[in-house]
Coordinates of C-alpha atoms in Angstrom, one line a residue:
X1 CA 3.1 -87.2 -29.5
X2 CA 4.5 -89.7 -32.0
X3 CA 4.5 -89.1 -35.7
X4 CA 4.5 -92.3 -37.8
X5 CA 6.4 -94.4 -35.3
X6 CA 6.2 -97.5 -37.6
X7 CA 8.3 -96.0 -40.4
X8 CA 11.3 -98.2 -41.4
X9 CA 10.3 -100.9 -38.8
X10 CA 9.4 -104.5 -39.6
X11 CA 6.2 -106.1 -38.2
X12 CA 7.8 -107.4 -35.0
X13 CA 9.5 -104.0 -34.3
X14 CA 6.2 -102.2 -35.0
X15 CA 4.3 -104.3 -32.5
X16 CA 7.1 -103.8 -29.9
X17 CA 6.9 -100.0 -30.5
X18 CA 3.2 -100.1 -30.1
X19 CA 3.5 -101.9 -26.8
X20 CA 6.0 -99.4 -25.5
X21 CA 3.8 -96.4 -26.5
X22 CA 0.8 -97.9 -24.8
X23 CA 3.0 -98.4 -21.7
X24 CA 3.3 -94.6 -21.4
X25 CA -0.4 -94.2 -20.5
X26 CA -1.0 -92.7 -17.1
X27 CA -4.2 -91.3 -15.5
X28 CA -3.3 -87.7 -16.3
X29 CA -1.8 -88.3 -19.8
X30 CA -2.9 -87.9 -23.3
X31 CA -0.9 -89.7 -26.0
X32 CA -1.3 -88.7 -29.6
X33 CA -0.1 -90.9 -32.5
X34 CA 0.0 -90.2 -36.3
X35 CA 0.1 -93.5 -38.1
X36 CA -0.6 -94.7 -41.6
X37 CA -0.3 -98.5 -40.9
X38 CA -3.9 -99.4 -40.1
X39 CA -3.0 -102.6 -38.3
X40 CA -0.6 -100.8 -36.0
X41 CA -3.0 -97.9 -35.5
X42 CA -5.8 -100.4 -34.6
X43 CA -3.5 -102.3 -32.2
X44 CA -2.2 -99.3 -30.2
X45 CA -5.3 -97.0 -30.2
X46 CA -8.4 -96.8 -27.9
X47 CA -10.3 -94.1 -29.9
X48 CA -9.9 -92.6 -33.4
X49 CA -10.4 -89.2 -34.9
X50 CA -10.5 -89.3 -38.7
X51 CA -9.2 -86.3 -40.7
X52 CA -10.3 -85.7 -44.3
X53 CA -10.0 -82.9 -46.7
X54 CA -7.9 -81.9 -49.7
X55 CA -4.1 -82.3 -49.1
X56 CA -2.2 -79.0 -48.8
X57 CA -5.5 -77.1 -48.9
X58 CA -7.6 -77.9 -45.9
X59 CA -8.4 -80.6 -43.3
X60 CA -11.4 -81.5 -41.2
X61 CA -11.2 -83.6 -38.0
X62 CA -14.1 -85.7 -36.8
X63 CA -15.3 -86.4 -33.2
X64 CA -13.7 -89.3 -31.5
X65 CA -15.1 -92.8 -32.4
X66 CA -14.3 -96.3 -31.2
X67 CA -11.2 -97.9 -32.9
X68 CA -13.1 -100.2 -35.2
X69 CA -15.8 -97.7 -36.1
X70 CA -13.3 -94.9 -36.7
X71 CA -11.1 -96.9 -39.0
X72 CA -14.2 -98.3 -40.9
X73 CA -15.5 -94.7 -41.2
X74 CA -12.2 -93.8 -42.9
X75 CA -12.3 -96.9 -45.2
X76 CA -15.9 -96.4 -46.1
X77 CA -15.4 -92.7 -46.9
X78 CA -18.6 -91.8 -45.2
X79 CA -19.5 -90.3 -41.8
X80 CA -23.0 -91.6 -40.9
X81 CA -23.5 -89.3 -37.9
X82 CA -23.0 -86.3 -40.2
X83 CA -24.5 -87.8 -43.3
X84 CA -21.3 -86.8 -45.1
X85 CA -19.3 -88.6 -47.8
X86 CA -15.7 -87.5 -48.2
X87 CA -14.7 -90.2 -50.7
X88 CA -16.5 -91.5 -53.7
X89 CA -15.9 -95.2 -53.1
X90 CA -15.3 -97.4 -50.1
X91 CA -12.1 -99.5 -49.5
X92 CA -12.4 -103.2 -48.7
X93 CA -9.9 -106.0 -48.3
X94 CA -11.3 -109.2 -49.6
X95 CA -8.3 -111.3 -50.4
X96 CA -8.1 -111.9 -54.1
X97 CA -10.8 -109.3 -55.0
X98 CA -8.5 -107.4 -57.3
X99 CA -8.0 -110.5 -59.5
X100 CA -11.5 -111.7 -59.8
X101 CA -12.3 -109.7 -62.9
X102 CA -9.4 -111.0 -64.9
X103 CA -8.6 -114.3 -66.5
X104 CA -5.5 -115.4 -64.6
X105 CA -2.8 -117.1 -66.8
X106 CA -0.9 -119.7 -64.9
X107 CA 0.2 -121.5 -68.1
X108 CA 3.9 -120.5 -68.0
X109 CA 6.0 -121.6 -65.0
X110 CA 9.5 -120.5 -64.0
X111 CA 11.9 -121.8 -61.3
X112 CA 14.9 -120.6 -59.5
X113 CA 17.6 -122.9 -57.9
X114 CA 18.5 -123.3 -54.3
X115 CA 21.2 -120.7 -53.5
X116 CA 23.4 -119.4 -50.8
X117 CA 25.0 -116.0 -50.3
X118 CA 27.5 -114.7 -47.8
X119 CA 27.8 -111.0 -47.1
X120 CA 30.4 -110.3 -44.5
X121 CA 29.1 -112.0 -41.3
X122 CA 25.6 -112.7 -42.8
X123 CA 24.7 -115.9 -44.5
X124 CA 21.5 -116.4 -46.5
X125 CA 20.2 -119.8 -47.6
X126 CA 17.5 -119.9 -50.3
X127 CA 15.3 -122.9 -51.0
X128 CA 14.6 -123.4 -54.6
X129 CA 11.1 -122.5 -55.8
X130 CA 8.7 -122.0 -58.7
X131 CA 6.4 -119.1 -59.8
X132 CA 4.0 -118.5 -62.7
X133 CA 2.7 -115.6 -64.7
X134 CA -0.1 -113.4 -63.2
X135 CA 1.2 -114.1 -59.7
X136 CA 2.3 -111.9 -56.9
X137 CA 4.7 -113.4 -54.3
X138 CA 5.2 -111.3 -51.1
X139 CA 8.3 -111.8 -48.9
X140 CA 7.8 -111.9 -45.1
X141 CA 10.5 -111.7 -42.5
X142 CA 12.2 -109.5 -40.0
X143 CA 14.6 -106.7 -41.0
X144 CA 18.0 -108.2 -41.7
X145 CA 16.9 -111.7 -42.9
X146 CA 17.9 -111.2 -46.5
X147 CA 14.7 -110.2 -48.4
X148 CA 16.4 -107.4 -50.4
X149 CA 19.5 -109.6 -51.0
X150 CA 17.2 -112.3 -52.4
X151 CA 15.7 -109.7 -54.7
X152 CA 19.1 -108.5 -55.9
X153 CA 20.1 -112.2 -56.6
X154 CA 17.0 -112.6 -58.7
X155 CA 17.8 -109.4 -60.5
X156 CA 21.4 -110.4 -61.1
X157 CA 22.8 -107.5 -59.0
X158 CA 24.3 -110.0 -56.5
X159 CA 25.7 -113.4 -57.6
X160 CA 25.1 -116.6 -55.5
X161 CA 28.0 -118.3 -53.9
X162 CA 29.5 -121.1 -55.8
X163 CA 28.5 -122.1 -59.3
X164 CA 24.7 -121.6 -59.0
X165 CA 23.3 -119.3 -61.5
X166 CA 19.8 -117.7 -61.6
X167 CA 18.1 -118.1 -65.1
X168 CA 18.4 -114.9 -67.1
X169 CA 15.2 -113.0 -67.2
X170 CA 14.1 -109.4 -67.8
X171 CA 13.9 -107.7 -64.5
X172 CA 12.5 -104.3 -63.4
X173 CA 13.2 -103.4 -59.7
X174 CA 12.0 -100.6 -57.4
X175 CA 14.5 -100.3 -54.6
X176 CA 13.7 -99.5 -51.1
X177 CA 15.8 -96.3 -51.0
X178 CA 14.9 -93.8 -53.7
X179 CA 17.6 -91.2 -54.5
X180 CA 16.4 -88.6 -57.1
X181 CA 19.2 -87.7 -59.5
X182 CA 17.3 -86.6 -62.6
X183 CA 17.4 -82.9 -63.4
X184 CA 14.0 -82.0 -64.9
X185 CA 10.3 -82.5 -64.5
X186 CA 8.4 -85.7 -63.8
X187 CA 7.0 -85.5 -67.3
X188 CA 10.4 -85.3 -68.8
X189 CA 11.6 -88.2 -66.8
X190 CA 8.7 -90.4 -67.9
X191 CA 9.4 -89.5 -71.6
X192 CA 13.0 -90.3 -71.2
X193 CA 12.6 -93.6 -69.2
X194 CA 9.3 -95.1 -70.1
X195 CA 7.9 -93.2 -73.1
X196 CA 6.1 -96.2 -74.7
X197 CA 4.3 -97.1 -71.5
X198 CA 3.6 -93.4 -70.6
X199 CA 1.8 -93.0 -73.9
X200 CA -0.2 -96.2 -73.6
X201 CA -3.9 -95.7 -72.8
X202 CA -3.9 -99.0 -70.9
X203 CA -0.9 -97.9 -68.7
X204 CA -2.5 -94.6 -68.1
X205 CA -5.8 -96.2 -67.0
X206 CA -4.2 -98.9 -64.9
X207 CA -1.2 -97.1 -63.3
X208 CA -0.8 -93.4 -64.0
X209 CA -4.3 -92.0 -63.3
X210 CA -5.1 -94.0 -60.2
X211 CA -1.8 -92.8 -58.6
X212 CA -2.8 -89.2 -59.4
X213 CA 0.4 -88.3 -61.1
X214 CA -1.2 -85.3 -62.8
X215 CA -1.0 -83.5 -59.4
X216 CA 2.8 -83.0 -59.8
X217 CA 3.6 -84.2 -63.3
X218 CA 5.2 -80.8 -64.2
X219 CA 7.2 -80.4 -60.9
X220 CA 10.9 -80.8 -60.7
X221 CA 11.9 -84.3 -59.6
X222 CA 14.5 -82.8 -57.2
X223 CA 11.7 -81.0 -55.4
X224 CA 9.3 -83.9 -54.9
X225 CA 8.2 -85.1 -51.4
X226 CA 8.8 -88.7 -50.2
X227 CA 5.4 -89.8 -51.1
X228 CA 5.5 -88.2 -54.5
X229 CA 8.9 -89.9 -55.2
X230 CA 7.4 -93.2 -54.1
X231 CA 4.7 -93.0 -56.6
X232 CA 7.1 -91.8 -59.4
X233 CA 9.3 -94.9 -58.6
X234 CA 6.3 -97.2 -58.8
X235 CA 5.3 -95.8 -62.1
X236 CA 8.9 -96.1 -63.5
X237 CA 9.2 -99.7 -62.3
X238 CA 5.9 -100.9 -63.8
X239 CA 6.6 -98.8 -67.0
X240 CA 9.7 -100.9 -67.9
X241 CA 8.9 -104.0 -69.9
X242 CA 10.0 -107.1 -67.9
X243 CA 9.2 -110.6 -67.0
X244 CA 9.5 -110.2 -63.3
X245 CA 8.9 -107.0 -61.2
X246 CA 10.8 -106.7 -57.9
X247 CA 9.2 -104.1 -55.7
X248 CA 10.8 -103.3 -52.3
X249 CA 8.5 -101.5 -49.8
X250 CA 6.0 -99.8 -52.1
X251 CA 4.1 -98.4 -49.1
X252 CA 7.0 -96.3 -47.7
X253 CA 6.1 -92.6 -47.4
X254 CA 2.5 -93.1 -48.6
X255 CA -0.5 -92.4 -46.5
X256 CA -3.2 -95.0 -45.7
X257 CA -5.4 -94.3 -48.8
X258 CA -2.4 -94.1 -51.1
X259 CA -1.2 -97.4 -49.9
X260 CA -4.5 -99.1 -50.7
X261 CA -4.5 -97.4 -54.2
X262 CA -0.9 -98.5 -54.8
X263 CA -1.7 -102.1 -53.9
X264 CA -4.7 -102.1 -56.3
X265 CA -2.6 -100.6 -59.0
X266 CA 0.1 -103.2 -58.7
X267 CA -2.4 -106.0 -58.5
X268 CA -4.3 -104.8 -61.6
X269 CA -1.1 -104.2 -63.6
X270 CA 0.4 -107.7 -62.9
X271 CA -2.9 -109.3 -63.9
X272 CA -3.4 -107.3 -67.0
X273 CA 0.3 -107.7 -68.1
X274 CA 0.4 -111.5 -67.1
X275 CA 3.7 -111.0 -65.4
X276 CA 5.1 -111.9 -62.0
X277 CA 5.9 -109.7 -59.0
X278 CA 8.1 -110.2 -56.0
X279 CA 7.2 -107.7 -53.3
X280 CA 8.8 -106.8 -50.0
X281 CA 6.3 -105.1 -47.7
X282 CA 5.9 -104.4 -44.0
X283 CA 2.4 -103.1 -44.0
X284 CA 0.4 -106.2 -43.2
X285 CA -2.9 -105.0 -44.7
X286 CA -1.2 -104.2 -48.0
X287 CA 0.8 -107.4 -47.9
X288 CA -2.2 -109.7 -47.5
X289 CA -4.2 -107.7 -50.1
X290 CA -1.4 -108.2 -52.7
X291 CA -0.1 -111.8 -52.0
X292 CA -1.1 -114.8 -54.0
X293 CA 1.7 -116.7 -52.3
X294 CA 4.4 -115.8 -49.7
X295 CA 8.0 -116.6 -49.1
X296 CA 8.8 -116.7 -45.3
X297 CA 12.2 -115.6 -44.2
X298 CA 13.3 -116.9 -40.8
X299 CA 16.5 -117.2 -38.8
X300 CA 18.7 -114.8 -36.8
X301 CA 18.6 -111.3 -38.4
X302 CA 22.0 -110.1 -39.8
X303 CA 23.6 -113.4 -38.9
X304 CA 22.0 -116.4 -40.5
X305 CA 18.6 -116.6 -42.4
X306 CA 16.8 -118.9 -44.6
X307 CA 14.3 -118.1 -47.4
X308 CA 11.7 -120.8 -47.7
X309 CA 10.1 -121.9 -50.9
X310 CA 6.9 -120.0 -51.9
X311 CA 3.7 -121.4 -50.2
X312 CA 0.1 -120.5 -50.0
X313 CA -1.0 -117.3 -48.3
X314 CA -2.7 -119.0 -45.5
X315 CA 0.1 -121.5 -44.8
X316 CA 2.8 -118.9 -45.1
X317 CA 1.0 -116.4 -42.9
X318 CA 0.4 -119.0 -40.2
X319 CA 4.1 -119.9 -40.2
X320 CA 5.1 -116.2 -40.1
X321 CA 2.7 -115.2 -37.3
X322 CA 3.6 -118.3 -35.3
X323 CA 7.2 -117.0 -35.3
X324 CA 5.9 -113.6 -34.1
X325 CA 3.4 -115.2 -31.6
X326 CA 0.7 -113.0 -32.9
X327 CA -2.8 -113.8 -34.2
X328 CA -5.1 -111.9 -36.5
X329 CA -8.8 -111.8 -37.2
X330 CA -10.7 -110.1 -40.1
X331 CA -13.1 -107.2 -39.7
X332 CA -16.6 -108.3 -40.8
X333 CA -17.4 -104.9 -42.4
X334 CA -14.3 -103.9 -44.3
X335 CA -12.5 -107.3 -44.2
X336 CA -9.2 -105.7 -43.1
X337 CA -6.8 -107.7 -40.9
X338 CA -6.9 -106.8 -37.2
X339 CA -4.4 -107.9 -34.6
X340 CA -5.9 -109.7 -31.6
X341 CA -5.0 -108.4 -28.1
X342 CA -2.3 -110.4 -26.5
X343 CA -3.7 -113.2 -24.3
X344 CA -7.3 -112.3 -25.3
X345 CA -9.8 -115.1 -25.7
X346 CA -9.6 -115.2 -29.5
X347 CA -5.8 -114.9 -29.3
X348 CA -5.5 -118.0 -27.1
X349 CA -8.1 -120.0 -29.0
X350 CA -6.4 -119.4 -32.3
X351 CA -3.0 -120.3 -30.9
X352 CA -4.3 -123.5 -29.4
X353 CA -5.8 -124.4 -32.8
X354 CA -2.7 -123.4 -34.6
X355 CA -4.7 -121.0 -36.7
X356 CA -2.9 -117.7 -36.5
X357 CA -4.6 -116.3 -39.5
X358 CA -8.4 -116.7 -39.3
X359 CA -10.5 -116.4 -42.4
X360 CA -14.0 -116.7 -41.2
X361 CA -16.2 -113.5 -41.4
X362 CA -19.4 -112.7 -39.5
X363 CA -21.4 -109.5 -39.2
X364 CA -21.9 -107.8 -35.9
X365 CA -23.5 -104.6 -34.6
X366 CA -21.3 -101.5 -34.9
X367 CA -20.6 -99.3 -31.9
X368 CA -19.9 -95.6 -32.0
X369 CA -19.9 -94.4 -28.4
X370 CA -18.1 -91.2 -27.4
X371 CA -15.1 -91.6 -25.1
X372 CA -15.8 -91.6 -21.3
X373 CA -14.5 -88.8 -19.1
X374 CA -12.6 -91.2 -16.7
X375 CA -10.0 -92.2 -19.1
X376 CA -6.3 -92.4 -19.9
X377 CA -6.0 -91.0 -23.4
X378 CA -3.9 -92.1 -26.3
X379 CA -4.3 -90.4 -29.6
X380 CA -3.3 -91.6 -33.1
X381 CA -3.7 -89.8 -36.4
X382 CA -5.5 -91.1 -39.5
X383 CA -6.2 -89.5 -42.9
X384 CA -4.6 -88.4 -46.1
X385 CA -1.1 -86.8 -46.1
X386 CA -1.5 -83.0 -46.1
X387 CA -5.0 -83.2 -44.6
X388 CA -3.9 -82.9 -40.9
X389 CA -4.4 -86.5 -40.0
X390 CA -5.1 -87.5 -36.4
X391 CA -6.5 -90.4 -34.6
X392 CA -7.7 -90.3 -31.0
X393 CA -7.3 -92.9 -28.4
X394 CA -8.8 -93.2 -25.0
X395 CA -8.6 -95.9 -22.5
X396 CA -10.6 -96.7 -19.4
X397 CA -8.7 -97.0 -16.1
X398 CA -7.7 -100.5 -15.4
X399 CA -8.3 -102.2 -18.8
X400 CA -9.0 -102.1 -22.4
X401 CA -11.9 -100.0 -23.9
X402 CA -15.3 -101.6 -24.0
X403 CA -15.2 -102.4 -27.7
X404 CA -11.8 -103.9 -27.6
X405 CA -12.3 -106.0 -24.5
X406 CA -10.5 -109.2 -23.5
X407 CA -12.6 -111.5 -25.7
X408 CA -12.1 -109.5 -29.0
X409 CA -15.5 -110.8 -29.9
X410 CA -16.4 -108.1 -32.5
X411 CA -14.8 -109.9 -35.4
X412 CA -12.4 -112.5 -36.7
X413 CA -8.8 -113.2 -37.1
X414 CA -6.6 -112.7 -40.0
X415 CA -3.0 -113.0 -40.9
X416 CA 0.0 -110.9 -40.2
X417 CA 3.3 -110.3 -41.8
X418 CA 6.6 -108.4 -41.5
X419 CA 9.4 -107.5 -43.6
X420 CA 12.8 -105.9 -44.0
X421 CA 14.4 -103.1 -45.9
X422 CA 17.7 -102.3 -47.3
X423 CA 19.0 -99.5 -49.4
X424 CA 19.6 -99.2 -53.2
X425 CA 19.6 -96.2 -55.5
X426 CA 17.2 -95.6 -58.3
X427 CA 18.3 -93.2 -61.0
X428 CA 15.2 -90.9 -61.2

């Protein structure tokens, strides 16, 4: 049994961990995995059990479904075989959907210079770039390639080597590591740190209520769980007036549904406030949903790395995925990114075409067949935190399950990304 094996890993490490877990399958084994990264869960699972309910109160587990059908049931919030809806709205991943309802202001542009930074035996080279208001730039790269160091340089916490200077701007930063120091309740913390934003009806609608802060607003900060602290940190970061928001791994400690909600909250806030956000994120689904453009970090981790200039989502993802030797397609129902099986027909076709991130979408029939009896079994867990999440995976002897066969014909490819984390403290 594996409980959230992808935590703290970058994309490359997550795929390696998934391959190692799959290698444990034997004719008499059942492998159970709890995972909130839907891309990784999709990649390593053969069948899925969805768990739903009310966190810390009760949980209900569904019968096993095929991987695609099981994850889509979770995203849709509806179990068709039981005619049961457990969520009011479905969750979809059309790129750019969160910004379609807003007038995007690109009138103001900013730039940062080419820079270098040496930290011990690590050297980071940053190509100069530009960004505008109402834009989210996601940073993609392995752990140890300098993404958090770059954030600190933009924020002024780290100075570039030589005489280069970053233009002075108002910065709000959510670090990767959250250390609660505040003595008091969450409400008292908000009144002390972000009183004006906390009392703003717009901020309440865009940020506070979607993150369900009322569930623990009067609890002591010191007693909060990791997911609750993460939501508090996101609210604090967005509540501080700033020109640029630097958000390091907003999905950490959040379950699958909370990650999607957090991504929507950040996207909506940046569009409404007409600000810029730089985000470090390892969850590929969340990253591609958020990104307007991407910065790809490459090189040798912890030794020598380079931050490329910001580029389009498609171009950047193709470059990033090529370094990983991984291709993606997009699910035709929920539009979520899905990893192609290594050396499958689609994987080979996309690599030959140089299209590691496929955008086309087509509809296909859905399958929901129960797992066969002659199987190796691998189980993953999917659902809300506190609801007893579990996902089930079973595999036919000698190959991939029927739905996830060699050709990966059931839908199309999408992009993939990875990232790195470092530690900072946030004075909660």
